[in-house]
GROMACS .gro file of C-alpha atoms in nm:
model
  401
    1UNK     CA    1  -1.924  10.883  -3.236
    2UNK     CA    2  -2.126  10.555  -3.279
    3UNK     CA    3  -2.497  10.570  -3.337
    4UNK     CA    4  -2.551  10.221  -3.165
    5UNK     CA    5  -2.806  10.189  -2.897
    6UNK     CA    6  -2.627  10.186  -2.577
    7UNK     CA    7  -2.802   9.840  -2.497
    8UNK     CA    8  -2.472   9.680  -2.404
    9UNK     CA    9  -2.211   9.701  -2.176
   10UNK     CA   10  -1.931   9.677  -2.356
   11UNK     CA   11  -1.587   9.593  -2.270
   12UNK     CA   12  -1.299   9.889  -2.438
   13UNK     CA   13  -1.171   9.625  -2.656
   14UNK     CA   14  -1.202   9.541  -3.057
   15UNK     CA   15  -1.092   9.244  -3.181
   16UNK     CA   16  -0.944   9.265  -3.583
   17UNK     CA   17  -0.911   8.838  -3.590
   18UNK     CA   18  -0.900   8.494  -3.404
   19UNK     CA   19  -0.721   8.170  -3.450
   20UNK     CA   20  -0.860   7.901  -3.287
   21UNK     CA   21  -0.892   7.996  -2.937
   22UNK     CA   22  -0.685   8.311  -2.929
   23UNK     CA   23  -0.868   8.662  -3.071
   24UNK     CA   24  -0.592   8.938  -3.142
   25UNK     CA   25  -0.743   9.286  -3.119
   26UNK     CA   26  -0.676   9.615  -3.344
   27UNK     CA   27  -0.344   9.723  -3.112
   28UNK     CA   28  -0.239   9.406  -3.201
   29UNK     CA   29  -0.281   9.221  -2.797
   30UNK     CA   30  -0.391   8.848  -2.776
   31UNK     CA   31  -0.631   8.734  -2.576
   32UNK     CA   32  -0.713   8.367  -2.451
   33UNK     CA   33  -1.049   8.298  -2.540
   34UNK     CA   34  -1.245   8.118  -2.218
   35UNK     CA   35  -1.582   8.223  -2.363
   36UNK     CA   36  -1.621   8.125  -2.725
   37UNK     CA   37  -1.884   8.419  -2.817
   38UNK     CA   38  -2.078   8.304  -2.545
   39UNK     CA   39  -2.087   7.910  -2.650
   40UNK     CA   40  -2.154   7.977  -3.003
   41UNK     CA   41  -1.810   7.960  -3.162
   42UNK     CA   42  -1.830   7.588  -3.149
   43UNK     CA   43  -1.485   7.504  -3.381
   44UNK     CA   44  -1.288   7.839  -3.228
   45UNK     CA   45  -1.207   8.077  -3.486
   46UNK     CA   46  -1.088   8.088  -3.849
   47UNK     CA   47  -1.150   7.700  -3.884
   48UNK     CA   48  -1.005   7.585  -4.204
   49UNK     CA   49  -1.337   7.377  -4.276
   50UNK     CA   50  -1.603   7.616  -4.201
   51UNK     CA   51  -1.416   7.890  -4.386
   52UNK     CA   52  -1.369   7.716  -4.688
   53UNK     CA   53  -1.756   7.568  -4.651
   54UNK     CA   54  -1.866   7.878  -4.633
   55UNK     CA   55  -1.709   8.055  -4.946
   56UNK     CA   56  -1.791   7.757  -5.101
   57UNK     CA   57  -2.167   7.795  -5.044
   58UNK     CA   58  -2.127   8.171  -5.087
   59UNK     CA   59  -2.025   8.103  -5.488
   60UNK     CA   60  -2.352   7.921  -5.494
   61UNK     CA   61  -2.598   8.037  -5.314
   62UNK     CA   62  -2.669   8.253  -5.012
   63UNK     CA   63  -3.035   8.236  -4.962
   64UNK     CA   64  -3.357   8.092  -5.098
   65UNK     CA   65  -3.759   8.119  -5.064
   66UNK     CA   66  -3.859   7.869  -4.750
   67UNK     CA   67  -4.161   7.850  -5.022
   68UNK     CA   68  -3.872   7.589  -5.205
   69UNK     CA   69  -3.696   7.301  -5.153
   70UNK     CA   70  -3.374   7.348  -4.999
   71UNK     CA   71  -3.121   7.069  -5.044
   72UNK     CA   72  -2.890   7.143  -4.750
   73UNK     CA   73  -3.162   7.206  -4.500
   74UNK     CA   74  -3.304   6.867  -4.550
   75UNK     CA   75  -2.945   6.712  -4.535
   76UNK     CA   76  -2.916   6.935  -4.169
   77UNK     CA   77  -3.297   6.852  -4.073
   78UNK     CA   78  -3.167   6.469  -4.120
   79UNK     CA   79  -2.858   6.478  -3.960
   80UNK     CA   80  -3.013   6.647  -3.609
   81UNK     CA   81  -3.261   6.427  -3.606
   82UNK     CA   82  -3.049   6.059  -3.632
   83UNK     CA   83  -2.794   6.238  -3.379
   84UNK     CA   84  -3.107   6.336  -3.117
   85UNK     CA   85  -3.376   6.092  -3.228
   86UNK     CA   86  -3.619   6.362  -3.286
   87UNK     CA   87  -3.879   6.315  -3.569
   88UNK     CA   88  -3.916   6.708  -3.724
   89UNK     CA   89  -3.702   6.996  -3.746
   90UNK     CA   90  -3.800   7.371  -3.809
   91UNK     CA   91  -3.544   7.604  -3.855
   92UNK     CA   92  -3.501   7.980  -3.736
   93UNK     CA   93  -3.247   8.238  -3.670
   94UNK     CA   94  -3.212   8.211  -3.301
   95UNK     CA   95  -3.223   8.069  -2.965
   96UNK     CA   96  -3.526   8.295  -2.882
   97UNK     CA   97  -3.725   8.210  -3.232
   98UNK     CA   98  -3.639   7.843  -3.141
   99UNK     CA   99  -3.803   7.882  -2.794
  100UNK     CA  100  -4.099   8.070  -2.966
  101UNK     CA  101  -4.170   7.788  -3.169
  102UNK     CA  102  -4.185   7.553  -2.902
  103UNK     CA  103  -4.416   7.785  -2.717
  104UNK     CA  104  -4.678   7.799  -2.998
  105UNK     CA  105  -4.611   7.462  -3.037
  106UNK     CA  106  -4.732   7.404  -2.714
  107UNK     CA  107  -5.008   7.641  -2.694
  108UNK     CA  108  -5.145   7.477  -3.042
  109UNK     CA  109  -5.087   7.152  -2.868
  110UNK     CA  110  -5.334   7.288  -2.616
  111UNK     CA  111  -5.585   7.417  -2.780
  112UNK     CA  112  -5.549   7.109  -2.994
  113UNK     CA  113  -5.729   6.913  -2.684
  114UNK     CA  114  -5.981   7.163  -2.585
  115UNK     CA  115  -5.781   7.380  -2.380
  116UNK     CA  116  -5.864   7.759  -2.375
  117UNK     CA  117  -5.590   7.845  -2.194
  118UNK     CA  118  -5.309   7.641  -2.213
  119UNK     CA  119  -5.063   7.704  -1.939
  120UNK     CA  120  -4.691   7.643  -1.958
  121UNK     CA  121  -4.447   7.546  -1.638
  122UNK     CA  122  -4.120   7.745  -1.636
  123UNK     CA  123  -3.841   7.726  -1.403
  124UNK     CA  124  -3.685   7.998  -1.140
  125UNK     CA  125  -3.365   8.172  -1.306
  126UNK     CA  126  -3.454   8.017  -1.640
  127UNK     CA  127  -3.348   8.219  -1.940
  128UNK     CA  128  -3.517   8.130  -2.267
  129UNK     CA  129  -3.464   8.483  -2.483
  130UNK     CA  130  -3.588   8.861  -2.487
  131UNK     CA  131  -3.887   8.842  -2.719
  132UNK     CA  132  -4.215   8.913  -2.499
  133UNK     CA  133  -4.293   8.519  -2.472
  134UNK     CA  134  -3.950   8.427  -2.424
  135UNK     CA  135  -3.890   8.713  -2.180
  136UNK     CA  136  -4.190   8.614  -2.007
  137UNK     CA  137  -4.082   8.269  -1.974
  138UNK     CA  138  -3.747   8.343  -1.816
  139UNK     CA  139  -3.673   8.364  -1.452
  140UNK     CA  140  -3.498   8.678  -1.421
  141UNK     CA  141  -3.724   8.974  -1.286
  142UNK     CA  142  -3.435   9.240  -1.350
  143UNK     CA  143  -3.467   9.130  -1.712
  144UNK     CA  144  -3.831   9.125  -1.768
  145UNK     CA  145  -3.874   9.462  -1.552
  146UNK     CA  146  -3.968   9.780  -1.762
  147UNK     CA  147  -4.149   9.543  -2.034
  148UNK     CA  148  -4.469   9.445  -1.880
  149UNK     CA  149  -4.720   9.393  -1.971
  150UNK     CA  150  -4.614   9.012  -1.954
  151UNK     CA  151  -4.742   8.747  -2.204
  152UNK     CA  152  -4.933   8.545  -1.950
  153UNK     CA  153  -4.996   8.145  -1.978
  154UNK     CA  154  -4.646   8.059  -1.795
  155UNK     CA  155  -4.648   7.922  -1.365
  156UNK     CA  156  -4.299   7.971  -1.238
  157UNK     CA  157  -4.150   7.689  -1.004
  158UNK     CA  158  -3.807   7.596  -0.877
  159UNK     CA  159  -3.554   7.449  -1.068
  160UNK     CA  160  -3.492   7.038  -1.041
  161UNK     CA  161  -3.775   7.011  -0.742
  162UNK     CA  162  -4.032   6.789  -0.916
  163UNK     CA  163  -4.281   6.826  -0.601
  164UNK     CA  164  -4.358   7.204  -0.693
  165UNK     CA  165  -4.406   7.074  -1.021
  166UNK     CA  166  -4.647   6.815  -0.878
  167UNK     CA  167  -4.779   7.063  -0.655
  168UNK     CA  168  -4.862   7.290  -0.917
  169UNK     CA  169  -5.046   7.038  -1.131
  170UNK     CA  170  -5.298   6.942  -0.884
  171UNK     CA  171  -5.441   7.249  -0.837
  172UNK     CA  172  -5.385   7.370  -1.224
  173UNK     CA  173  -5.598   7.172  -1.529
  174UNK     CA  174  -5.440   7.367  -1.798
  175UNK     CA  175  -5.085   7.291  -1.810
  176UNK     CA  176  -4.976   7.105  -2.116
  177UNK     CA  177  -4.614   7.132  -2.093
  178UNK     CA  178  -4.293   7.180  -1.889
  179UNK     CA  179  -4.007   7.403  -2.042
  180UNK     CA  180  -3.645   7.377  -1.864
  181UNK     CA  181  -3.298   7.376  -1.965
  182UNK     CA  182  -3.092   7.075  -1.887
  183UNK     CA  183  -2.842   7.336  -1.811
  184UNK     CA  184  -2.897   7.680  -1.714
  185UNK     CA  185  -2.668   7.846  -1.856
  186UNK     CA  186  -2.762   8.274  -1.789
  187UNK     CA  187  -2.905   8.133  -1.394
  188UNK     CA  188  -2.497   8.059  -1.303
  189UNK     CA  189  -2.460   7.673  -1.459
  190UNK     CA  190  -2.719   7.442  -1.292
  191UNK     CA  191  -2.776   7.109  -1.406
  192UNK     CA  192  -3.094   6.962  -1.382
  193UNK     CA  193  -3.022   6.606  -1.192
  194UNK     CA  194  -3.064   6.248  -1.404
  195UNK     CA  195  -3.331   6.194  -1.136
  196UNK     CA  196  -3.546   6.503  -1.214
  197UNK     CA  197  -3.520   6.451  -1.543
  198UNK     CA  198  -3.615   6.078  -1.580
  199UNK     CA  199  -3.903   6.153  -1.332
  200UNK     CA  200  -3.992   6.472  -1.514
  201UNK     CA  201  -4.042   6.261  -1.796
  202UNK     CA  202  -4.259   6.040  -1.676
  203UNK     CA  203  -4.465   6.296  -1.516
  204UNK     CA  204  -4.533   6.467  -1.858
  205UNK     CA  205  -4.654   6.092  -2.015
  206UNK     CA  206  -4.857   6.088  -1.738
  207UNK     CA  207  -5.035   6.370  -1.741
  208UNK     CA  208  -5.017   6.405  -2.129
  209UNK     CA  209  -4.782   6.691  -2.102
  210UNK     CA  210  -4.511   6.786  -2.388
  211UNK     CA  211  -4.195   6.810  -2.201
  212UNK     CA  212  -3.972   7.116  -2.379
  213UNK     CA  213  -3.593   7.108  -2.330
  214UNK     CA  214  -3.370   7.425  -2.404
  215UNK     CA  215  -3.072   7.330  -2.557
  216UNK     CA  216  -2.975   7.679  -2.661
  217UNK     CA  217  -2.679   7.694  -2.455
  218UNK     CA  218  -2.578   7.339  -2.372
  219UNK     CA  219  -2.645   7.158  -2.679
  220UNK     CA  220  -2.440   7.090  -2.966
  221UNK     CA  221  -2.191   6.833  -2.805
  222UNK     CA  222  -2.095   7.151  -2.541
  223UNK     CA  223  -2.174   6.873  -2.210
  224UNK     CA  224  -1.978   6.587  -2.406
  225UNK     CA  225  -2.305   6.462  -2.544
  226UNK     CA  226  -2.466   6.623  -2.848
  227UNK     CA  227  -2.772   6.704  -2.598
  228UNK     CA  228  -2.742   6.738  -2.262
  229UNK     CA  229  -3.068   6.523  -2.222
  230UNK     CA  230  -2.923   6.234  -2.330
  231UNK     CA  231  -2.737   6.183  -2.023
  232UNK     CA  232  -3.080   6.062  -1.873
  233UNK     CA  233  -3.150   5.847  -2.125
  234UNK     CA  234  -3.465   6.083  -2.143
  235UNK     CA  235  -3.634   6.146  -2.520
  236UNK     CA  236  -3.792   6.546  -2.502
  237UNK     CA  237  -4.112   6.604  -2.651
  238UNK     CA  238  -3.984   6.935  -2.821
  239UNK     CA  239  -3.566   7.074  -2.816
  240UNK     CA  240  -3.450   7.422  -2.900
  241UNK     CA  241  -3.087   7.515  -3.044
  242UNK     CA  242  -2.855   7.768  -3.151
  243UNK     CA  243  -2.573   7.915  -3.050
  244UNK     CA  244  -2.280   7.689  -3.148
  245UNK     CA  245  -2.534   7.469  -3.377
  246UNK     CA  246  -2.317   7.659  -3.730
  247UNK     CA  247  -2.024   7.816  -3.518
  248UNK     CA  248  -2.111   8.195  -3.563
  249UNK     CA  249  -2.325   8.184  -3.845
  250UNK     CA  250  -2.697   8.278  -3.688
  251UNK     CA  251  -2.912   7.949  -3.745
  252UNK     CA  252  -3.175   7.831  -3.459
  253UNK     CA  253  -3.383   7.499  -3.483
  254UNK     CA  254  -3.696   7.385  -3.286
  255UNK     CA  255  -3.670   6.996  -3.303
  256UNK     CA  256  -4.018   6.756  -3.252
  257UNK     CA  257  -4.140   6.407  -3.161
  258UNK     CA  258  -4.345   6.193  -3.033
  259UNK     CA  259  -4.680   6.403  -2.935
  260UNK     CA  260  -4.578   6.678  -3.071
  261UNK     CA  261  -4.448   6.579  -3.414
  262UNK     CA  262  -4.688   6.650  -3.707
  263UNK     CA  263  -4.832   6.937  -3.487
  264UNK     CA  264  -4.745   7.239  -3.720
  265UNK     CA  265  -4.863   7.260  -4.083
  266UNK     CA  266  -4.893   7.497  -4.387
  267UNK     CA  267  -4.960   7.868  -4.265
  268UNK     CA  268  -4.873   7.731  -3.854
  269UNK     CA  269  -4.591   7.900  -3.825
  270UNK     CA  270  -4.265   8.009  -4.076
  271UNK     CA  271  -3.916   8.205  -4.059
  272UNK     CA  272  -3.797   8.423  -4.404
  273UNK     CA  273  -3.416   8.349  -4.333
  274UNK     CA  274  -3.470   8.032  -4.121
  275UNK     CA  275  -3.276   7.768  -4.262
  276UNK     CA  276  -3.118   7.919  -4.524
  277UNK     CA  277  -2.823   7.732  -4.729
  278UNK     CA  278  -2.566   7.936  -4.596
  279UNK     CA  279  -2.634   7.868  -4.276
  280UNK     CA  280  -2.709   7.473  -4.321
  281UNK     CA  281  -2.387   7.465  -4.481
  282UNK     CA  282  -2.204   7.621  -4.176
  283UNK     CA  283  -2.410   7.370  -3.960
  284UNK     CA  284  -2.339   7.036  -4.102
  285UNK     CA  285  -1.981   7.140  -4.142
  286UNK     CA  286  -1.950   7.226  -3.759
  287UNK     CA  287  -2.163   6.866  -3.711
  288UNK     CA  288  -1.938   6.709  -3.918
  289UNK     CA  289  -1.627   6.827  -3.786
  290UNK     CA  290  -1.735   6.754  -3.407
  291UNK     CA  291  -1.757   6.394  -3.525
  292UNK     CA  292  -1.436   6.365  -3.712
  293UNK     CA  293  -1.214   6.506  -3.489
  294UNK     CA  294  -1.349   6.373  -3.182
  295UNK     CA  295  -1.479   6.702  -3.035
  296UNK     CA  296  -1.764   6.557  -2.823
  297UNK     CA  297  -1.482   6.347  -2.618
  298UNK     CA  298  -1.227   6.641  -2.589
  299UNK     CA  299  -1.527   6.853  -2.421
  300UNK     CA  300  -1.584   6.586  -2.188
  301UNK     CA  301  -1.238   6.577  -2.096
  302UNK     CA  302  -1.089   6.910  -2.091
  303UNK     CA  303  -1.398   7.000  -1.890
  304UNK     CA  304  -1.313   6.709  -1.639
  305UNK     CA  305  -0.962   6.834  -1.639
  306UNK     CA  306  -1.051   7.202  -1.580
  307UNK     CA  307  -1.257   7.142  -1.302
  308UNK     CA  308  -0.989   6.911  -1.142
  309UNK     CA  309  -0.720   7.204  -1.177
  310UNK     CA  310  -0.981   7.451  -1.030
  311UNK     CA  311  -1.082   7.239  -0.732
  312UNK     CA  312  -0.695   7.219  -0.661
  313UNK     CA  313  -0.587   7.561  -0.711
  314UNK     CA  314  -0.915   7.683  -0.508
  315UNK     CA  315  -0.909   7.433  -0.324
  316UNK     CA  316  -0.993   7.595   0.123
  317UNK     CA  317  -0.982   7.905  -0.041
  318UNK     CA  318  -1.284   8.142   0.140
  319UNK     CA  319  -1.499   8.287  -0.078
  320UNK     CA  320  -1.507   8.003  -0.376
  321UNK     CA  321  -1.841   7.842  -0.309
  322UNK     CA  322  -1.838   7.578  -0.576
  323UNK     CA  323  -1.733   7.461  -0.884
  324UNK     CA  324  -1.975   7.311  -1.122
  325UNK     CA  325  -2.067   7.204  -1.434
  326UNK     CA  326  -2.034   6.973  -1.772
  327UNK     CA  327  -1.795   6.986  -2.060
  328UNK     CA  328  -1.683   7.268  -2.126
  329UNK     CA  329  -1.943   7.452  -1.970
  330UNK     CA  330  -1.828   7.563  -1.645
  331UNK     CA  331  -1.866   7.785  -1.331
  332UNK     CA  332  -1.714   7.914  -1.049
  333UNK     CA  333  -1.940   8.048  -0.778
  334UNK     CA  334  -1.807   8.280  -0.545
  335UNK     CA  335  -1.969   8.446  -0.234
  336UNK     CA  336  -1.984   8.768  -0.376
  337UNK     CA  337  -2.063   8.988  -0.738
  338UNK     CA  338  -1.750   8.965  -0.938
  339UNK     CA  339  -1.869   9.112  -1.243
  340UNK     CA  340  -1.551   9.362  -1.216
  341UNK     CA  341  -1.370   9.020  -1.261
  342UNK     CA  342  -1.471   9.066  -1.656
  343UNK     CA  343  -1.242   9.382  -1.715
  344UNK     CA  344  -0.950   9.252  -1.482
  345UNK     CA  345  -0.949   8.946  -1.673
  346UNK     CA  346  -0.963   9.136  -2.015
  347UNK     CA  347  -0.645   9.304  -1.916
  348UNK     CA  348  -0.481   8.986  -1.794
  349UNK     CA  349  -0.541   8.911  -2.188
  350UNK     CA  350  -0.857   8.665  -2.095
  351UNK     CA  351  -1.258   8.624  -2.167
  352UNK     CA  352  -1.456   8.497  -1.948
  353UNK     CA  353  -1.781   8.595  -1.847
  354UNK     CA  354  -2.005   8.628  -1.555
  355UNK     CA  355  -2.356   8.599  -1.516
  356UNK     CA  356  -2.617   8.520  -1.199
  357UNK     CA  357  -2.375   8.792  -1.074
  358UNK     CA  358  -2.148   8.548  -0.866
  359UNK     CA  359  -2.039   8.304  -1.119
  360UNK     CA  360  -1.807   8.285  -1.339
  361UNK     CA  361  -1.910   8.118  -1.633
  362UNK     CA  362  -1.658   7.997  -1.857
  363UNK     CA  363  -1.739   7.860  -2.221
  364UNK     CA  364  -1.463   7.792  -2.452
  365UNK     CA  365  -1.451   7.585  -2.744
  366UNK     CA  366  -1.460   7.219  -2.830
  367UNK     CA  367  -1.162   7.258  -2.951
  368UNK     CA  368  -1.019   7.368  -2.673
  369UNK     CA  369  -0.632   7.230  -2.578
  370UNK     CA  370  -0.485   7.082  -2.225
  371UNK     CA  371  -0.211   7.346  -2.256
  372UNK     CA  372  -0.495   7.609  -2.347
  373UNK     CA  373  -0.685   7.495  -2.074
  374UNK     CA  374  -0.315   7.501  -1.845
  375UNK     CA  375  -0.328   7.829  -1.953
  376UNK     CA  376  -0.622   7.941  -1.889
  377UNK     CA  377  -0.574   7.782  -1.505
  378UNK     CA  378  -0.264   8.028  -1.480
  379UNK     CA  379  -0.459   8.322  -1.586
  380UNK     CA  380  -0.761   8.307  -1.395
  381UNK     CA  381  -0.653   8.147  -1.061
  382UNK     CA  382  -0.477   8.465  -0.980
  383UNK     CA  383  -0.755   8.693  -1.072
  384UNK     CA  384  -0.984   8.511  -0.873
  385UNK     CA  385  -0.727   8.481  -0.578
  386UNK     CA  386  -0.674   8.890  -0.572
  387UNK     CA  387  -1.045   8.966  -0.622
  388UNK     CA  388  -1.166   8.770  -0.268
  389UNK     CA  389  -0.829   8.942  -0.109
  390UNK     CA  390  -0.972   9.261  -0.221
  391UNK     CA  391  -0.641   9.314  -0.461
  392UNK     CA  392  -0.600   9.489  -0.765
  393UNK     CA  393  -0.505   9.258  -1.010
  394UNK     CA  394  -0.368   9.434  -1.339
  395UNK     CA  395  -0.093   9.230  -1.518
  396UNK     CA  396   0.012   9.344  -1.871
  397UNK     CA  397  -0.270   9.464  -2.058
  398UNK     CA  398  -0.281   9.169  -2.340
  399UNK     CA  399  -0.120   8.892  -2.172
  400UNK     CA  400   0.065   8.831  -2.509
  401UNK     CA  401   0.202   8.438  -2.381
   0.00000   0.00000   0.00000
């Protein structure tokens, strides 16, 4: 018997390994991995470079005092900010300590201009963590419910409409930033428009506002840029990351510039395993690895090329309502909950995932393959065909192709 809390909702599966994009589990069954530990596993599994950087590091050194120097979280701290043109970097452990940051960042920012109560815009269906501020900045009421009381100091509006945002502001003096992700990634994959986000911008310059942009999910080359903002054009005041930023190993990073670069200082804020060599390590090997094997350009087209095959193979078929996304971060909406999708497709030897209840949200790698993503067409097509015809759809448990 375990002793684990029963806060998850696990699938009856237990993986002993992965290769690349295929995880075998402990009976020995291979499974196609759509869903890359939930876009974090960045280079797949087992990667001959991260492994060996990794034991590498481990001989030297695992951790060290944030009170010292560390040599490779400079080398990281320099690299993320030539690739995003960001000024400062502050490591953590996590997407939600990342987003944390760039709340108090933005709440010293305030109170840095004589604001008592500095108010932050969030977005409907938002998900920025499960910490009390990050919970209370998220757009999910099923989430939040049960842990009230809320942190106050966030105004909720809808996602990629810029008059609610406008709206809001001229009835509101205490705003001093807007926090969105370019990609929601939990709310069933929504991209905020080019449009929005150039406009969004200029709004914040305007009114002196730090614009905030959660990266968590879709960073880290995932929308075949290494930020999604940078398909605007658009330079963020503040960006969060994690996830796939070291490829498994835990690492989050709260990036800076323009006003609100040089915000933090001594005392303003700190992390006791943020940043940590071992981590760094893992991090500028995945960076480095994206760039020499062209893995920015293989998300952008295998995640053209999946959603070509979808829209063909779904193609009049009632109950798909769209299919959307960037890179290799994809869904499929359908008209109703599919979350029993998740177990079918485990025994078709698959992960996936779903999430806004409708959509399926798929994730894999950047390393992901045309014949892996072939395969994964075959696999899930069927699933999705017998689920909206109200079919069973077990296969062989494993799918061992």
């Amino acid at each position: 018997m375990s002793h684990l809390m029963n806060n998850y909702a696990r699938l009856p599966v237990t993986f002993s390994h992965g290769e690349a994009n295929w995880l075998v589990d402990t009976e020995g069954r291979r499974y196609l991995d759509a869903l890359s530990g939930i876009a974090v596993n960045t280079l797949g599994h087992n990667h001959p470079a991260l492994v060996r950087a990794i034991s590498e590091q481990a001989t030297r050194m695992l951790h060290v005092s944030n009170i010292y120097r560390i040599r490779e979280q400079e080398l990281l701290s320099d690299r993320l900010a030539a690739l995003s043109g960001m000024s400062e970097v502050f490591f953590c452990n996590s997407g939600c300590e990342a987003n944390e940051a760039a709340i108090k960042l933005a709440r010293f920012y305030g109170h840095q201009r004589g604001i008592e109560t500095p108010a932050i815009i969030v977005m409907e269906h938002a998900f920025h963590g499960r910490t009390l501020a990050t919970l209370s900045a998220t757009g999910n009421r099923k989430t939040q419910a049960g842990f009230e009381p809320l942190v106050p100091g966030f105004i909720r509006v809808p996602y990629n409409d810029l008059n609610a945002i406008r709206a809001v502001a001229a009835r509101n003096r205490d705003i001093v930033a807007v926090m969105l992700e370019i990609v929601q990634g939990e709310g069933g994959i929504h991209l905020a428009s080019i449009e929005y986000q150039r406009e969004l911008r200029a709004l914040c310059d305007q009114e002196g506002w730090l614009m905030i942009c959660d990266e968590v999910q879709c960073g880290m080359a995932r929308t075949g840029k290494w930020f999604g903002f940078q398909h605007s054009g658009v330079l963020p005041d503040i960006i969060t990351l994690a996830k796939g930023l070291a490829s498994g190993v835990p690492i989050g990073a709260c990036l800076t510039a323009k006003a609100a670069a040089g915000l933090f200082g001594p005392g303003n804020h700190g992390s006791t395993f943020g940043g940590n060599p071992l981590a760094c390590t893992a991090a500028l090997t995945t960076l480095e690895t994206i760039e020499k094997d062209g893995l920015m350009f293989n998300a952008e087209k295998i995640g053209a090329y999946l959603k070509q095959r979808f829209a063909e193979a779904f193609a009049g078929l009632a109950g798909v309502v769209e299919i959307r996304g960037q890179g290799l971060m994809l869904g499929i909406e359908l008209d109703r909950p599919c979350g029993e999708l998740l177990s079918e497709a485990l025994h078709a030897g698959l992960l996936i995932s779903v999430t806004s209840g409708c959509v399926i949200r798929l994730l894999p790698a950047l390393t992901f393959s045309v014949d892996e993503a072939d395969e994964l067409v075959r696999r899930i097509v069927p699933l999705v065909r017998d689920f909206l015809a109200g079919k069973a759809a077990r296969g062989t448990a494993g799918g061992n192709a």
